[in-house]
Coordinates of C-alpha atoms in Angstrom, one line a residue:
Chain A
M174 CA 4.9 4.4 -59.7
S175 CA 5.0 1.4 -57.5
K176 CA 8.1 2.3 -55.5
I177 CA 7.9 1.3 -51.9
Y178 CA 9.9 3.7 -49.7
H179 CA 12.0 2.1 -47.0
A180 CA 12.1 3.9 -43.6
L181 CA 14.3 3.2 -40.5
V182 CA 12.5 4.0 -37.3
C183 CA 15.1 4.5 -34.6
C184 CA 16.0 6.0 -31.3
R185 CA 19.2 6.0 -29.2
A186 CA 18.6 2.6 -27.5
G187 CA 16.4 1.0 -30.2
M188 CA 14.4 -0.5 -27.4
G189 CA 11.7 1.8 -26.1
S190 CA 10.4 4.9 -27.9
S191 CA 11.5 3.7 -31.3
M192 CA 9.5 0.4 -30.9
M193 CA 6.4 2.3 -29.9
L194 CA 6.9 4.8 -32.7
K195 CA 7.2 1.9 -35.2
I196 CA 3.9 0.5 -34.0
K197 CA 2.2 3.9 -34.6
V198 CA 3.9 4.6 -37.9
D199 CA 3.0 1.1 -39.2
Q200 CA -0.7 1.7 -38.1
V201 CA -0.7 5.0 -40.1
I202 CA 1.0 3.4 -43.2
S203 CA -1.6 0.6 -43.1
E204 CA -4.6 2.8 -42.5
E205 CA -3.6 5.3 -45.2
S206 CA -2.2 2.7 -47.6
L207 CA 1.1 4.7 -47.9
P208 CA 3.8 3.2 -50.1
M209 CA 6.2 2.6 -47.3
E210 CA 7.7 -0.1 -45.2
T211 CA 9.6 0.2 -42.0
E212 CA 12.4 -1.5 -40.1
H213 CA 13.5 -0.8 -36.6
G214 CA 16.8 0.0 -35.0
N215 CA 19.0 2.3 -32.9
L216 CA 21.2 5.2 -33.9
D217 CA 24.0 2.8 -34.9
S218 CA 21.7 1.2 -37.5
I219 CA 22.1 4.3 -39.5
V220 CA 25.5 3.3 -40.5
G221 CA 25.0 1.2 -43.6
F222 CA 21.3 2.0 -43.9
S223 CA 20.4 2.1 -47.6
G224 CA 16.8 3.1 -47.4
D225 CA 15.0 6.4 -48.1
L226 CA 14.1 7.9 -44.8
V227 CA 14.8 7.9 -41.0
I228 CA 12.0 8.5 -38.5
T229 CA 12.7 9.3 -34.9
M230 CA 11.5 11.3 -32.0
S231 CA 11.9 15.0 -32.8
D232 CA 14.7 15.7 -30.2
L233 CA 16.9 13.4 -32.2
T234 CA 16.3 14.8 -35.7
D235 CA 18.6 17.8 -35.5
E236 CA 21.7 15.7 -35.2
L237 CA 20.4 13.2 -37.8
T238 CA 19.9 15.8 -40.5
Q239 CA 23.6 16.8 -40.0
N240 CA 24.7 13.2 -40.5
P241 CA 25.7 12.6 -44.2
Q242 CA 24.6 8.9 -43.8
V243 CA 21.0 10.0 -43.3
P244 CA 19.1 10.4 -46.6
A245 CA 16.2 12.3 -44.9
A246 CA 14.8 12.6 -41.4
I247 CA 11.4 13.1 -39.9
G248 CA 10.9 13.9 -36.2
I249 CA 7.7 13.1 -34.4
T250 CA 6.9 15.2 -31.3
N251 CA 3.8 13.3 -30.0
I252 CA 4.1 9.5 -30.4
V253 CA 0.3 8.9 -30.1
D254 CA -0.7 11.6 -32.5
K255 CA -1.6 9.7 -35.7
N256 CA -2.5 13.0 -37.5
E257 CA 1.0 14.4 -36.9
I258 CA 2.6 11.1 -38.2
K259 CA 0.2 11.1 -41.2
Q260 CA 0.9 14.7 -42.1
K261 CA 4.7 14.4 -41.9
L262 CA 4.8 11.1 -43.9
T263 CA 2.5 12.3 -46.6
A264 CA 4.4 15.7 -46.9
W265 CA 7.6 13.8 -47.3
L266 CA 6.1 11.4 -49.8
A267 CA 4.6 14.3 -51.8
K268 CA 8.2 15.6 -52.3
Q269 CA 9.4 12.4 -53.7
S270 CA 7.4 12.2 -56.9
Chain B
M128 CA 0.4 -7.1 -22.2
L129 CA 1.6 -4.4 -19.9
S130 CA 0.0 -6.3 -17.0
D131 CA 2.4 -9.2 -17.6
V132 CA 5.5 -7.1 -16.6
L133 CA 3.9 -4.6 -14.2
E134 CA 4.1 -5.3 -10.5
E135 CA 2.7 -3.4 -7.6
G136 CA 6.2 -2.8 -6.2
L137 CA 7.1 -0.9 -9.4
I138 CA 4.3 1.6 -9.0
Q139 CA 4.9 4.9 -7.2
L140 CA 2.2 7.6 -6.6
N141 CA 2.6 11.1 -5.3
L142 CA 6.4 11.0 -6.0
E143 CA 8.2 14.1 -5.2
A144 CA 11.2 15.1 -7.3
A145 CA 13.4 18.2 -7.5
D146 CA 14.1 18.1 -11.3
W147 CA 14.1 15.8 -14.3
E148 CA 17.2 13.9 -13.2
D149 CA 15.8 13.4 -9.8
A150 CA 12.5 12.2 -11.3
I151 CA 14.3 9.7 -13.4
R152 CA 16.4 8.4 -10.6
K153 CA 13.5 8.1 -8.2
S154 CA 11.2 6.5 -10.8
A155 CA 13.9 3.9 -11.6
Q156 CA 14.9 3.2 -8.0
V157 CA 12.2 0.6 -7.7
L158 CA 13.7 -1.2 -10.7
L159 CA 17.1 -1.3 -9.0
D160 CA 15.5 -2.5 -5.7
A161 CA 13.7 -5.3 -7.6
K162 CA 16.9 -6.3 -9.4
K163 CA 15.5 -5.5 -12.8
A164 CA 18.5 -3.3 -13.7
T165 CA 21.9 -2.2 -12.4
P166 CA 22.8 1.4 -11.4
G167 CA 24.7 1.7 -14.7
Y168 CA 21.4 1.4 -16.5
V169 CA 20.0 4.4 -14.7
A170 CA 23.2 6.3 -15.4
D171 CA 22.8 5.6 -19.1
I172 CA 19.2 6.9 -19.1
I173 CA 20.4 10.2 -17.7
A174 CA 23.5 10.3 -20.0
G175 CA 21.2 9.8 -23.0
V176 CA 19.1 12.8 -22.1
H177 CA 22.2 14.9 -21.5
E178 CA 23.5 13.8 -24.9
H179 CA 20.4 14.0 -27.1
G180 CA 17.8 16.0 -25.3
P181 CA 14.5 14.9 -23.7
Y182 CA 13.6 12.4 -26.5
I183 CA 12.2 10.1 -23.8
V184 CA 9.3 12.5 -23.3
I185 CA 7.2 10.8 -25.9
T186 CA 3.7 12.4 -25.6
K187 CA 2.1 15.1 -23.5
H188 CA 3.1 14.8 -19.9
V189 CA 4.6 11.3 -20.3
A190 CA 8.3 10.2 -20.1
L191 CA 9.6 6.7 -21.0
P192 CA 13.0 6.6 -19.3
H193 CA 15.0 3.8 -20.9
A194 CA 18.6 3.0 -21.9
R195 CA 20.6 0.6 -24.0
P196 CA 20.2 -3.0 -22.7
E197 CA 23.9 -3.5 -22.6
S198 CA 24.2 -0.7 -20.0
G199 CA 22.7 -2.9 -17.3
A200 CA 19.3 -4.4 -18.1
L201 CA 18.7 -7.6 -16.1
T202 CA 15.0 -8.4 -16.5
T203 CA 12.3 -6.9 -18.7
A204 CA 10.1 -4.6 -16.6
I205 CA 8.0 -1.4 -16.8
G206 CA 7.3 0.8 -13.8
I207 CA 4.8 3.6 -13.3
S208 CA 5.6 6.7 -11.3
V209 CA 3.0 9.5 -11.0
L210 CA 4.7 12.7 -9.8
K211 CA 3.1 14.8 -7.1
D212 CA 4.0 18.0 -9.0
P213 CA 4.8 18.0 -12.8
I214 CA 8.4 18.5 -13.8
V215 CA 9.9 20.3 -16.7
F216 CA 12.1 18.1 -18.9
G217 CA 12.9 20.6 -21.6
S218 CA 10.5 19.1 -24.1
E219 CA 9.2 21.8 -26.3
D220 CA 5.9 20.1 -27.1
N221 CA 5.2 17.7 -24.2
D222 CA 6.3 19.4 -21.0
P223 CA 5.6 19.3 -18.1
V224 CA 6.0 15.6 -17.2
K225 CA 3.5 14.1 -14.8
V226 CA 3.9 10.4 -15.4
L227 CA 7.0 8.3 -16.0
F228 CA 7.1 4.8 -17.3
P229 CA 10.7 3.6 -16.6
L230 CA 11.4 0.7 -18.9
V231 CA 14.0 -2.1 -18.7
A232 CA 14.3 -4.0 -21.9
A233 CA 16.4 -7.1 -21.3
D234 CA 16.2 -8.3 -24.9
N235 CA 14.9 -7.2 -28.1
T236 CA 11.5 -8.9 -28.3
A237 CA 10.3 -9.8 -24.8
H238 CA 9.0 -6.4 -24.0
L239 CA 7.4 -5.7 -27.4
N240 CA 3.9 -6.9 -26.3
A241 CA 4.1 -4.7 -23.2
L242 CA 5.2 -1.7 -25.2
S243 CA 2.5 -2.3 -27.8
S244 CA -0.1 -2.4 -25.0
L245 CA 1.3 0.7 -23.4
I246 CA 1.1 2.7 -26.6
E247 CA -2.5 1.7 -27.1
L248 CA -3.3 2.8 -23.5
L249 CA -1.6 6.1 -24.1
S250 CA -3.5 6.6 -27.3
D251 CA -6.7 6.7 -25.3
P252 CA -7.1 10.3 -24.0
D253 CA -9.0 9.0 -20.9
F254 CA -6.2 6.8 -19.7
L255 CA -3.8 9.3 -18.2
P256 CA -6.5 11.3 -16.3
E257 CA -7.8 8.1 -14.8
L258 CA -4.2 6.9 -13.9
I259 CA -3.4 10.2 -12.2
Q260 CA -6.5 9.9 -10.0
A261 CA -5.5 6.5 -8.7
Q262 CA -5.2 6.3 -5.0
S263 CA -3.1 3.2 -4.7
A264 CA -0.7 1.0 -6.6
H265 CA -3.3 -1.8 -6.6
E266 CA -5.8 0.6 -8.2
V267 CA -3.3 1.4 -11.0
L268 CA -2.9 -2.4 -11.7
T269 CA -6.7 -2.7 -11.8
I270 CA -7.1 0.3 -14.2
V271 CA -4.4 -1.1 -16.5
A272 CA -5.8 -4.6 -16.5
A273 CA -9.4 -3.5 -17.1
R274 CA -8.4 -1.3 -20.1
E275 CA -6.2 -4.1 -21.5
R276 CA -9.2 -6.5 -21.3
K277 CA -11.3 -3.9 -23.1
N278 CA -8.7 -3.4 -25.9
S279 CA -8.0 -7.1 -26.5

């Protein structure tokens, strides 16, 4: 029951959109008390990533879902939309139990 | 804070651009002029969009052009370019783009405070309309600084 899911928040460079996305995702995780923790990286970080989920901007998710190294991927279209982030995270979490 | 890395010379208003590539080049030109990045950095921004799609369009009407630091980042900086006419980037949900925030991240942590401040500004639905109405670069600085004071 007490499993904490581990997510990698990444973009191509790992410097811009993904850092901002991590800030928003962490806010949602904290406000909603979701059983998740995040780390941050670029697309190269996926190699060797052993967590449960990858979170990116939506334009990057198609190629991620085709990557066998990616356990699951969530794409966010609007980085400031906490409702979108919340809905997508809780929908994914609901499928895990 | 964003104010720490924002300079009047990095702000452009009423910028005219032919297409998304032109918009990125023109918004980033001030970063080249100010020696914040090399031309290779701008080329990598554009290559990234060609490769992966318009993932730099992060919310409605806003693009955050940025590239990998090793492609030519010199000094951490963020610019602001408001386009005269909005431009289509091919983003299904967030087109057309009206404001670009070209970002140079010279190392992994120095720009984190600025980005964290920018995301808070963008989370306020009143920020963008106010920014678009600004008549001068100085007014943009004033708007950003006033909002950051309010948020902190």
